[in-house]
mmCIF file of C-alpha atoms in Angstrom:
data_model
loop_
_atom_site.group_PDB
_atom_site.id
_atom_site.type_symbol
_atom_site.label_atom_id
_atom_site.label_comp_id
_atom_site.label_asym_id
_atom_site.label_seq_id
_atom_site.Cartn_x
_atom_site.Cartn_y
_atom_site.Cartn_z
ATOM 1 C CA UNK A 67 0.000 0.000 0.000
ATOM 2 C CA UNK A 68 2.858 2.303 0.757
ATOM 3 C CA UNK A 69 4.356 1.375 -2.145
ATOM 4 C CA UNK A 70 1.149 2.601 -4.054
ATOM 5 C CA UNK A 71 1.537 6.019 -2.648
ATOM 6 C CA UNK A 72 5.382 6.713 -2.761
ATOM 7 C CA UNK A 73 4.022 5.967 -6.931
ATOM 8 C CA UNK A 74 1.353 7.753 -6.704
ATOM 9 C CA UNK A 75 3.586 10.890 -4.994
ATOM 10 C CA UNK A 76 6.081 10.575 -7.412
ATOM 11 C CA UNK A 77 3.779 10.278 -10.128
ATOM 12 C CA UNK A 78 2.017 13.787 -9.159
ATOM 13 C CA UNK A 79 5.556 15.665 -8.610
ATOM 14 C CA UNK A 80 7.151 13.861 -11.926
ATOM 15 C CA UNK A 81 4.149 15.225 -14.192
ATOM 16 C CA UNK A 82 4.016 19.113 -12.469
ATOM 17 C CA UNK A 83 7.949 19.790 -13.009
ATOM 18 C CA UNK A 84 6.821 18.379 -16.910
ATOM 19 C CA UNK A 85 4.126 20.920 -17.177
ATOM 20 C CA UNK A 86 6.496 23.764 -15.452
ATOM 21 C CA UNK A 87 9.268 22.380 -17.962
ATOM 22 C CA UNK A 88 6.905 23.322 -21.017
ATOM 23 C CA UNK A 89 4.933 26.090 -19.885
ATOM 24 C CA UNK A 90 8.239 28.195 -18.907
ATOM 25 C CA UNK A 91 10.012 28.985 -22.212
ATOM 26 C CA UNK A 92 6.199 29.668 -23.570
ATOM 27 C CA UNK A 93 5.508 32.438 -20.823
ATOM 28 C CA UNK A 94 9.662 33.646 -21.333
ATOM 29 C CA UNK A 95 9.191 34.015 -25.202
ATOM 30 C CA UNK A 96 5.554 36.308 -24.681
ATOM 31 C CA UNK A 97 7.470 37.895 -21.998
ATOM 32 C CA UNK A 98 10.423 38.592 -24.301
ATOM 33 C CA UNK A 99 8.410 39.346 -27.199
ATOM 34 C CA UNK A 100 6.419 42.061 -25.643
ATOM 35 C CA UNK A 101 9.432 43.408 -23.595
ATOM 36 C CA UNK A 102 10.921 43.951 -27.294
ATOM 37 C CA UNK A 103 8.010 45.632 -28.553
ATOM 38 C CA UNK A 104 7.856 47.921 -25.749
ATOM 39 C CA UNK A 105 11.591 48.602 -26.130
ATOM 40 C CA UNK A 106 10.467 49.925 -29.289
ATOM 41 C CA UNK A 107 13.283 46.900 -30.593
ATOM 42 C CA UNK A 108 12.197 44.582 -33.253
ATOM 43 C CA UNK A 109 13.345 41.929 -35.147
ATOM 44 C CA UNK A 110 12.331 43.364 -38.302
ATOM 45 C CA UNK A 111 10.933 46.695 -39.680
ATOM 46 C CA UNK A 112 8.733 46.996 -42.434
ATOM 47 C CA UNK A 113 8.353 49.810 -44.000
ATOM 48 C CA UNK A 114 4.984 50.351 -46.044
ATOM 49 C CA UNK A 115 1.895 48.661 -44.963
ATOM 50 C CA UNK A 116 -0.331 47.613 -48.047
ATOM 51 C CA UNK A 117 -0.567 44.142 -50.167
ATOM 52 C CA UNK A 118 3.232 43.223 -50.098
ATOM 53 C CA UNK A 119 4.382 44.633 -46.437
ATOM 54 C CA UNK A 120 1.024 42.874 -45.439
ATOM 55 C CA UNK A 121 2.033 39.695 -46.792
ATOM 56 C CA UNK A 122 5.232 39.791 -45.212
ATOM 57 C CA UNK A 123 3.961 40.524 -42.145
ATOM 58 C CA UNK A 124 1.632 37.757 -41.648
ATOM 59 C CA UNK A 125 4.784 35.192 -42.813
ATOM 60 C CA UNK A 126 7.096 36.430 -40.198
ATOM 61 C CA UNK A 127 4.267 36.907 -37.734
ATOM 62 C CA UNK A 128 3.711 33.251 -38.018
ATOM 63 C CA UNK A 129 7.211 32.276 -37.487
ATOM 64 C CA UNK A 130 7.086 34.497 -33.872
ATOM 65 C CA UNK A 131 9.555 37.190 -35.317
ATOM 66 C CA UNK A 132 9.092 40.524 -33.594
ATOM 67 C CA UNK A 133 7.435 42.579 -36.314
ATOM 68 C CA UNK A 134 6.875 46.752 -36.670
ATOM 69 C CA UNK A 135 4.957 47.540 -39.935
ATOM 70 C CA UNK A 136 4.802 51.349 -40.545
ATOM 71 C CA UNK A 137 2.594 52.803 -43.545
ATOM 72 C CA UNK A 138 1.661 55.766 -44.527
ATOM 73 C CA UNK A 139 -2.163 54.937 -45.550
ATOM 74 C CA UNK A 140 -1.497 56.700 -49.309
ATOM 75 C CA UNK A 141 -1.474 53.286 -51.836
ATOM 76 C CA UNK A 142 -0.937 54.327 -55.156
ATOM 77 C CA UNK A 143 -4.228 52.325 -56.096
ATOM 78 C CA UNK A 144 -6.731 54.513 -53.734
ATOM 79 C CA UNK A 145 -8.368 56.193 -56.840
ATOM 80 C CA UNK A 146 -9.315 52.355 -58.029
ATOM 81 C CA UNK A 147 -12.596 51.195 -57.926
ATOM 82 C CA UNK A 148 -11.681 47.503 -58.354
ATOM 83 C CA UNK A 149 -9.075 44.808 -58.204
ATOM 84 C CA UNK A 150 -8.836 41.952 -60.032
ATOM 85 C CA UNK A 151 -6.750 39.087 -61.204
ATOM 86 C CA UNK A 152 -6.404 37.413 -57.802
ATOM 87 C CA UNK A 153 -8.065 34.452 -56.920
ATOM 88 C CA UNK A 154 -11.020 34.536 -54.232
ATOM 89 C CA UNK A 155 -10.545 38.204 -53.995
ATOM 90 C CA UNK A 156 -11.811 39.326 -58.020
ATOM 91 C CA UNK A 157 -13.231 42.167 -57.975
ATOM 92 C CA UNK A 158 -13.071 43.660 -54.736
ATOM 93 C CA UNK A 159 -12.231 46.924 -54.016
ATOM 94 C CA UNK A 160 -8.306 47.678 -53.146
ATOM 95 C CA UNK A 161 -9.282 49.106 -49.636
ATOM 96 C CA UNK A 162 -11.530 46.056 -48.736
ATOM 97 C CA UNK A 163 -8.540 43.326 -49.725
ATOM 98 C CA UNK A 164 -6.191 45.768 -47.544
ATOM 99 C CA UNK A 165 -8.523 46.141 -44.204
ATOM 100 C CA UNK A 166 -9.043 42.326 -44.072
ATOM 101 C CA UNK A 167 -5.551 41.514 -44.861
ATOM 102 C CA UNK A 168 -4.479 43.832 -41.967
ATOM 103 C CA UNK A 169 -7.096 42.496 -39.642
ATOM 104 C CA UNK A 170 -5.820 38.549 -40.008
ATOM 105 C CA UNK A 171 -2.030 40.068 -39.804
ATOM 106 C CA UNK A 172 -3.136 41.586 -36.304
ATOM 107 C CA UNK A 173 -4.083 38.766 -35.612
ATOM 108 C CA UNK A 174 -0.599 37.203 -34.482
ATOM 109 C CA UNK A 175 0.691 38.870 -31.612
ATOM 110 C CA UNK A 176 3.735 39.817 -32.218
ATOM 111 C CA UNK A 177 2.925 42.166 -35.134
ATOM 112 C CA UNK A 178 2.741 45.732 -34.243
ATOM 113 C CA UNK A 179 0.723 48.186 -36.960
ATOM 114 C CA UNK A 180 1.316 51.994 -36.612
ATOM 115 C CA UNK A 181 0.290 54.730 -38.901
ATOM 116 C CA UNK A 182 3.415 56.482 -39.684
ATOM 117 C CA UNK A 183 5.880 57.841 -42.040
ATOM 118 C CA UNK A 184 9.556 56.848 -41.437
ATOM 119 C CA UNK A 185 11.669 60.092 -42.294
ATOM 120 C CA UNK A 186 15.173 58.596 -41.475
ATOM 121 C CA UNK A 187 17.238 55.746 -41.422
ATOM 122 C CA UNK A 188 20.353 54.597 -40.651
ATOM 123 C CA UNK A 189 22.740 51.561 -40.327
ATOM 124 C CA UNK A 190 24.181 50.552 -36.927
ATOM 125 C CA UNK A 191 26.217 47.723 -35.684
ATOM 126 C CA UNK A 192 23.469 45.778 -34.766
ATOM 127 C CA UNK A 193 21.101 46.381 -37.611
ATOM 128 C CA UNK A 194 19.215 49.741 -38.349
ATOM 129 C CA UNK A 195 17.333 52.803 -36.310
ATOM 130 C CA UNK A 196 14.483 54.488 -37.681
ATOM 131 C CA UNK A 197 12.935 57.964 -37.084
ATOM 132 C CA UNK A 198 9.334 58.455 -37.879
ATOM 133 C CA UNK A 199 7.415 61.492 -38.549
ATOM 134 C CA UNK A 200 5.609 61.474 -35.090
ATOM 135 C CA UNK A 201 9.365 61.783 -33.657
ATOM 136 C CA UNK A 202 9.332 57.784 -32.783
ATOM 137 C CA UNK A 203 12.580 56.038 -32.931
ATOM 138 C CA UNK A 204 12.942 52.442 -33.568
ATOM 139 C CA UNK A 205 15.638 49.398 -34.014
ATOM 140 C CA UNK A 206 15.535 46.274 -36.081
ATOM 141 C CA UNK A 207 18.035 43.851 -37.589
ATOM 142 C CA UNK A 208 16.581 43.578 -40.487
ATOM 143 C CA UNK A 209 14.452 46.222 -42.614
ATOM 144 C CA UNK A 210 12.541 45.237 -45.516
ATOM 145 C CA UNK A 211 11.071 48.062 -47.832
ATOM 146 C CA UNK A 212 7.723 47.494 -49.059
ATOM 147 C CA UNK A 213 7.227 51.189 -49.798
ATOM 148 C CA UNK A 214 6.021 51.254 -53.029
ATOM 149 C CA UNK A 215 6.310 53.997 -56.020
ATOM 150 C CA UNK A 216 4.366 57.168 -56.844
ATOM 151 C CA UNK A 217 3.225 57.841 -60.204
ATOM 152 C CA UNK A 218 4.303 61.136 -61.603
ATOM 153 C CA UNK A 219 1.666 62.825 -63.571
ATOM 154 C CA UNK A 220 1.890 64.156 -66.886
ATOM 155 C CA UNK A 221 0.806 68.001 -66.948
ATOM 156 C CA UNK A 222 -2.798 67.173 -68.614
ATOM 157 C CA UNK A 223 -5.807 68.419 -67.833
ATOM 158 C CA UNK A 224 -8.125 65.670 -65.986
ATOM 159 C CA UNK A 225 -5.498 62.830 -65.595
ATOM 160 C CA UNK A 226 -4.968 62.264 -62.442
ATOM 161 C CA UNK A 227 -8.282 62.791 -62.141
ATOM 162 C CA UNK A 228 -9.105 59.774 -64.341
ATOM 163 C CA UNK A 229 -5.686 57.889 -62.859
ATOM 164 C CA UNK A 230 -6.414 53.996 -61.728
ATOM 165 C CA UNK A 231 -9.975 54.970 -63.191
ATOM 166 C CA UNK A 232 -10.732 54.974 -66.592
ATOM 167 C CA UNK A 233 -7.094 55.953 -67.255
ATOM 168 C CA UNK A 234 -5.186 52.484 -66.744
ATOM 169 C CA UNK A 235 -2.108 50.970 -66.519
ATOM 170 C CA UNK A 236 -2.374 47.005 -66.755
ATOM 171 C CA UNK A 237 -4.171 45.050 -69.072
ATOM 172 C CA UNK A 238 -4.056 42.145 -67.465
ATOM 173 C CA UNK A 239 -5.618 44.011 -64.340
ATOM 174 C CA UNK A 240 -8.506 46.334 -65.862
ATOM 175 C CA UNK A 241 -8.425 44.777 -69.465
ATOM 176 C CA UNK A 242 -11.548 42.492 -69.498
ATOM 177 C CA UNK A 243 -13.536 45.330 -68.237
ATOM 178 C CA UNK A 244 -12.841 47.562 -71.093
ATOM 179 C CA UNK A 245 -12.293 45.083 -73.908
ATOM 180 C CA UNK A 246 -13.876 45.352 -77.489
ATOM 181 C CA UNK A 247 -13.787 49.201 -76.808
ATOM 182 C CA UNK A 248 -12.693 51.775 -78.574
ATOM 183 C CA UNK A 249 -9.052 52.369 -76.679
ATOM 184 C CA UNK A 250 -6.876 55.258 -76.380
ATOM 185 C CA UNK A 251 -2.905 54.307 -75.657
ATOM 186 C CA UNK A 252 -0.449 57.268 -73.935
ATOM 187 C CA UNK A 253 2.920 55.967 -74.563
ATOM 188 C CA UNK A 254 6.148 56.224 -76.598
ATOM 189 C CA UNK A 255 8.977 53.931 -78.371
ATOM 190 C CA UNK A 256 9.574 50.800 -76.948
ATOM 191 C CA UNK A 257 7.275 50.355 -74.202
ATOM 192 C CA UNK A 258 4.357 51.544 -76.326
ATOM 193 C CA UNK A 259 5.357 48.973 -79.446
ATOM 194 C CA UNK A 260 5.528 46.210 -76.516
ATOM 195 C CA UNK A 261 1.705 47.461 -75.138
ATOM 196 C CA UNK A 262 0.466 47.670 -79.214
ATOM 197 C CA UNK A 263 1.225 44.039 -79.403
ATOM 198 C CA UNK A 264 -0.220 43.223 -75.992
ATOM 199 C CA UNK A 265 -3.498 45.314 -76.228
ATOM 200 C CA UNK A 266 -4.582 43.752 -79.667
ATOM 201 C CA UNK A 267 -5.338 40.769 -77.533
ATOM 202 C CA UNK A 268 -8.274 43.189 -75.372
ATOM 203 C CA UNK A 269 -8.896 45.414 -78.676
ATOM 204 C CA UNK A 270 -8.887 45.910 -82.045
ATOM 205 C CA UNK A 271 -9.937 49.508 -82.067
ATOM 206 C CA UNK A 272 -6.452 50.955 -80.738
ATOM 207 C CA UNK A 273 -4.876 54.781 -81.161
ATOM 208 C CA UNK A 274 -1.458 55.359 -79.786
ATOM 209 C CA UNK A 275 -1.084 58.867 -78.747
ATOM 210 C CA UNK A 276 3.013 59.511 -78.335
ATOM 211 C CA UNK A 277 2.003 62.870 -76.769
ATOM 212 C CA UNK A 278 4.679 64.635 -79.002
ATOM 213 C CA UNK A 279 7.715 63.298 -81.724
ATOM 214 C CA UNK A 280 7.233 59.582 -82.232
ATOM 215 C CA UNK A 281 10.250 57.736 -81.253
ATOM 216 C CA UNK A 282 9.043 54.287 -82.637
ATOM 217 C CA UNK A 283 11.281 52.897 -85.271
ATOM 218 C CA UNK A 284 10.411 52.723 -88.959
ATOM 219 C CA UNK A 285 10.088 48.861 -88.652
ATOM 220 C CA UNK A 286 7.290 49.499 -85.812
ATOM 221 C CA UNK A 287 5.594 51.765 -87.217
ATOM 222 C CA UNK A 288 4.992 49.525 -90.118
ATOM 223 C CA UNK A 289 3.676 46.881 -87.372
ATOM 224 C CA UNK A 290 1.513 49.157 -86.456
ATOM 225 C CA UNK A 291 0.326 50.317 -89.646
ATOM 226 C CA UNK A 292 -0.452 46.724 -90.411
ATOM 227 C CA UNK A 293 -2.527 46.437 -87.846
ATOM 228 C CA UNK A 294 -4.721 49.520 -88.271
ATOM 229 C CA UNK A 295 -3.420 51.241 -85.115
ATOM 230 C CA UNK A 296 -3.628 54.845 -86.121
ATOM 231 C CA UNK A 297 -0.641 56.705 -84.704
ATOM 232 C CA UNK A 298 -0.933 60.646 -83.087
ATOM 233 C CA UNK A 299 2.170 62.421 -82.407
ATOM 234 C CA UNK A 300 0.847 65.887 -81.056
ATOM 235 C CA UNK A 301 0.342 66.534 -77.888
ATOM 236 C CA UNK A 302 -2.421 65.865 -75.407
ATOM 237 C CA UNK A 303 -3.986 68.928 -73.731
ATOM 238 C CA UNK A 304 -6.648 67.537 -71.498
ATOM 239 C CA UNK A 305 -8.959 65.047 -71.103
ATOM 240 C CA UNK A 306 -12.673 65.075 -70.551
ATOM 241 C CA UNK A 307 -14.443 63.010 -68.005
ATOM 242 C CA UNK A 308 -17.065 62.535 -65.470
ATOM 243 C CA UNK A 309 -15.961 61.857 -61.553
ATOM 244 C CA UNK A 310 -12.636 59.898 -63.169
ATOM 245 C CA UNK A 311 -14.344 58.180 -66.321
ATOM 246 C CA UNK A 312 -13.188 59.008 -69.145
ATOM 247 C CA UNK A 313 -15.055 61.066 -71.938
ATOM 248 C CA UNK A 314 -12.497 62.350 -74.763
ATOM 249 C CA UNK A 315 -8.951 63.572 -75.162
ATOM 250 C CA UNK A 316 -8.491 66.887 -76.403
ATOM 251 C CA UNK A 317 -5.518 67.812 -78.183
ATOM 252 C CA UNK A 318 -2.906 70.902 -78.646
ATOM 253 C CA UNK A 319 -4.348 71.880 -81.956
ATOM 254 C CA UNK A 320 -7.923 71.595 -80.573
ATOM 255 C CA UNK A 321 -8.589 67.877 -82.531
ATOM 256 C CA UNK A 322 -11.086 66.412 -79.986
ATOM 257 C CA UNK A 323 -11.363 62.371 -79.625
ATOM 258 C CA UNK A 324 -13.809 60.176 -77.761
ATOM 259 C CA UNK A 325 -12.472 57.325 -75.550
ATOM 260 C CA UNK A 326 -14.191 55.761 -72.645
ATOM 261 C CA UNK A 327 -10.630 53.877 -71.644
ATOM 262 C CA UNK A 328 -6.843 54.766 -71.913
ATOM 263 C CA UNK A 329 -4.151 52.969 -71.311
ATOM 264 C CA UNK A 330 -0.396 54.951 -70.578
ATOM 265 C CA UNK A 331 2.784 54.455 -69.168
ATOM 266 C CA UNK A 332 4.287 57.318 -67.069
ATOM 267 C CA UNK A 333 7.482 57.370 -65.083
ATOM 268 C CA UNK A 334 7.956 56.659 -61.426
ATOM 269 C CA UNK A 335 9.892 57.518 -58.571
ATOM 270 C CA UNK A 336 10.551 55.624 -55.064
ATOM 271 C CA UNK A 337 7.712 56.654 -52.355
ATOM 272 C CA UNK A 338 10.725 56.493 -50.069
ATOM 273 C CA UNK A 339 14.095 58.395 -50.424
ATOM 274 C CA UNK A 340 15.259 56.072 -47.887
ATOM 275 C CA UNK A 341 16.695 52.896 -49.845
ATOM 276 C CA UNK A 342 18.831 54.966 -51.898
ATOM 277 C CA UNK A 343 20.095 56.977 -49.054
ATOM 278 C CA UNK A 344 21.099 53.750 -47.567
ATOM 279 C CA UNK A 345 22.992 52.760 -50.543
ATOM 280 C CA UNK A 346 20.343 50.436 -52.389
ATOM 281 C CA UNK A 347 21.112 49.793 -55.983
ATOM 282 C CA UNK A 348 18.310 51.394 -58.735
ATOM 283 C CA UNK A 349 17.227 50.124 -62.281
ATOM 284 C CA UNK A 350 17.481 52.972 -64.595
ATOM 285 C CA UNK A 351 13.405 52.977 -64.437
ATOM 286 C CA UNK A 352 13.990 53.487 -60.673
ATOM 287 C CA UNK A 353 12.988 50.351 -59.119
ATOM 288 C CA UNK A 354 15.263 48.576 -56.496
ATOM 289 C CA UNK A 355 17.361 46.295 -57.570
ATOM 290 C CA UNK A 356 17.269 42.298 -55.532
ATOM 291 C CA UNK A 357 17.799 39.262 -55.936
ATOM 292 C CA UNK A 358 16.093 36.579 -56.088
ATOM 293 C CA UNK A 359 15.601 36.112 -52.372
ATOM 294 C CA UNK A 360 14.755 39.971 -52.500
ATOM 295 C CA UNK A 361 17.888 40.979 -51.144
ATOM 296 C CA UNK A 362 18.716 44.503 -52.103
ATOM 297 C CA UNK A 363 22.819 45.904 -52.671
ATOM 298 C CA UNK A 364 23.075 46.886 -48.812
ATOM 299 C CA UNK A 365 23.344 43.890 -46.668
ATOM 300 C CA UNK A 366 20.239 43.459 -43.777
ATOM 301 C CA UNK A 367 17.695 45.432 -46.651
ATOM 302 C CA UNK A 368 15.194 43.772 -48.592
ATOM 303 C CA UNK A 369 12.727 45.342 -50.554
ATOM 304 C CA UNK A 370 9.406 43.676 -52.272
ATOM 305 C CA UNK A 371 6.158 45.051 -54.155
ATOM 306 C CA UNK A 372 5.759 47.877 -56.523
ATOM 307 C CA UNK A 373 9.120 49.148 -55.408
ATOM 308 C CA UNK A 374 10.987 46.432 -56.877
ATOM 309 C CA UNK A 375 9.087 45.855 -60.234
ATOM 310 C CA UNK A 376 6.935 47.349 -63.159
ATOM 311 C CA UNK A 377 4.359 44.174 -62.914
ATOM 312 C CA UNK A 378 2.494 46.349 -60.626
ATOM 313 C CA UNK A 379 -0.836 43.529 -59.558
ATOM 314 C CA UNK A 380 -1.925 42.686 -56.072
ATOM 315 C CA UNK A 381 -0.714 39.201 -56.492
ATOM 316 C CA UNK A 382 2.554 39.836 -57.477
ATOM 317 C CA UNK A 383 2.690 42.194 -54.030
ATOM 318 C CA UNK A 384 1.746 39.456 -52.259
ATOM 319 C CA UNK A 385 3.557 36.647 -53.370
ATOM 320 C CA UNK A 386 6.825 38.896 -53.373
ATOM 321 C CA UNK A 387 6.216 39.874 -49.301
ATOM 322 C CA UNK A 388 6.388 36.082 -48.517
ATOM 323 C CA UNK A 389 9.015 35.613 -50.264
ATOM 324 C CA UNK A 390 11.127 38.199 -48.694
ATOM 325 C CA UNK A 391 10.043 37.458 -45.111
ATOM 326 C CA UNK A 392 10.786 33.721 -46.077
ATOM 327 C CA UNK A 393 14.014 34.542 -47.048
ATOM 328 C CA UNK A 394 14.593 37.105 -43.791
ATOM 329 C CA UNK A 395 13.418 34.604 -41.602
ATOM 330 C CA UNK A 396 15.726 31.733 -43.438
ATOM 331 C CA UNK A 397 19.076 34.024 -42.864
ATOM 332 C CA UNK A 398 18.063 34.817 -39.531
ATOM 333 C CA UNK A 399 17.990 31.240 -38.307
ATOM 334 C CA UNK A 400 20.834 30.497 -39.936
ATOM 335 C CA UNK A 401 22.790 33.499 -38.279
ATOM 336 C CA UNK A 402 21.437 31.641 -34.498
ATOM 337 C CA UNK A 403 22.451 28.310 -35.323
#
């Protein structure tokens, strides 16, 4: 019978110094995570807070990495009525896909959100230090850039107006809504031969508008002779619509055309000075240059989303964000091991 206790006594103590055993590091790492959060020290830093930073966030949320995500709240698709091109989420409007992304980030606890502009960074021995807007500063190990581009506007009447509207820049995003139409094209030389081949697929009622000289070569313009796409070299003056949809362009010399949809390709610059001040690498178009783990020039800085790439889509946001916090989270374990 005694011997029946002693087990029984032993059994008890044996089985709470198990549960202590697991339940410690559990209550150390919340401890330590929110510690670090308070400390205003994270892991990693993201820095824009729409489809891609998003993305990333949720990957290296899951994976218990100490995460600050800072945005501005100005996407460059806020004028868009609706996305498409990405599954279970077609045509739904940018802002909805971003709110409920944002709520199921939150969702992991060690994922901080603030609304926030960061106005300085630099590189220190153990990572980087931010400086927001607000006057916050903030450390990380790694940063990851997420920041997106801004569209610089043509001086015409009524286009930003009708920008992300009836004024577009992706076929393969806004195409099937306008197709069969008559379509208006904004673009010069290469890039506009390259979208005459691509938007004979959506239309065969195209006019390229070069919006001054033609710099197409002789050998394109006969492609585009061929295929009945009338070519106008002078320049746009404004363009007609109603609340962003488009009515007609209006010309220099007063020639007046009706289009309901335009396509055009206009330059960009960085939403953030910040990567190049840190010594990030640039295409000549001004995107960030990484690799294929999204690993920009300056060691510790990634960079993912529109920042990195003219296939501006929500899905290609996305699926770049996980792959940069995959490959953030890979170099970081490998650094502890």
């Amino acid at each position: 019978m005694s011997l029946k206790k002693a087990t029984r006594r032993q059994f008890i103590k044996t089985g709470s110094l198990a549960a202590t055993a697991v339940c410690l590091p559990v209550t150390l790492l919340t401890q330590s995570i929110f510690k670090t959060m308070k400390d205003n020290t994270y892991e990693v830093i993201i820095i824009g807070g729409s489809y891609s930073g998003l993305s990333a966030g949720m990957a290296l949320g899951r994976a218990s990495r100490t995460i600050l995500i800072l945005d501005t709240g100005k996407p460059c698709n806020i004028q868009t009525p609706h996305s498409h091109n990405f599954l279970t989420q077609d045509g739904e409007t940018p802002a909805a896909i971003a709110e409920k992304a944002k709520e199921q980030v939150l969702k992991y606890p060690s994922i901080t959100f603030k609304n926030d502009k960061v106005i300085k960074a630099v590189k220190t021995a153990e990572g980087f230090e931010i400086t927001t807007e607000s006057g916050k500063n903030y450390s990380a190990q790694k940063l990851l850039f997420a920041s997106g581009v801004r569209d610089i506007m043509p001086n015409i009447e009524g286009f930003s107006s009708c920008w992300g509207i009836s004024v577009i820049h992706c076929p393969y995003c806004h195409g099937y809504e306008v197709k069969g139409q008559k379509t208006a094209l904004m673009a010069n030389g290469d890039i506009a031969y390259h979208m005459g081949q691509m938007l004979m697929q959506w239309t065969k009622d195209l006019t390229l508008f070069t919006n001054g000289k033609s710099t197409l070569t002789q050998e394109q313009h006969e492609k585009f002779k061929k295929h009945n796409i009338k070519i106008i070299e002078t320049e746009i003056s404004s363009l007609q619509h109603e609340k962003g949809y488009l009515q007609s362009v209006t010309l220099k010399n007063g020639d007046v055309h009706p289009f309901k949809a335009m396509y055009a390709k206009i330059p960009i610059e960085q939403h953030s000075s910040l990567p190049t001040e840190l010594g990030c690498t640039l295409t000549e178009q001004g995107f960030i240059v990484v690799d294929e783990f999204k690993k920009t020039s300056v060691p510790g800085i990634y960079a993912s989303g529109d920042c990195i790439t003219p296939a501006r889509a929500v899905v290609t946001a996305v699926e770049g964000g996980t792959k940069a916090a995959v490959s953030i989270n890979n170099e970081m374990c490998m650094a502890a091991f």
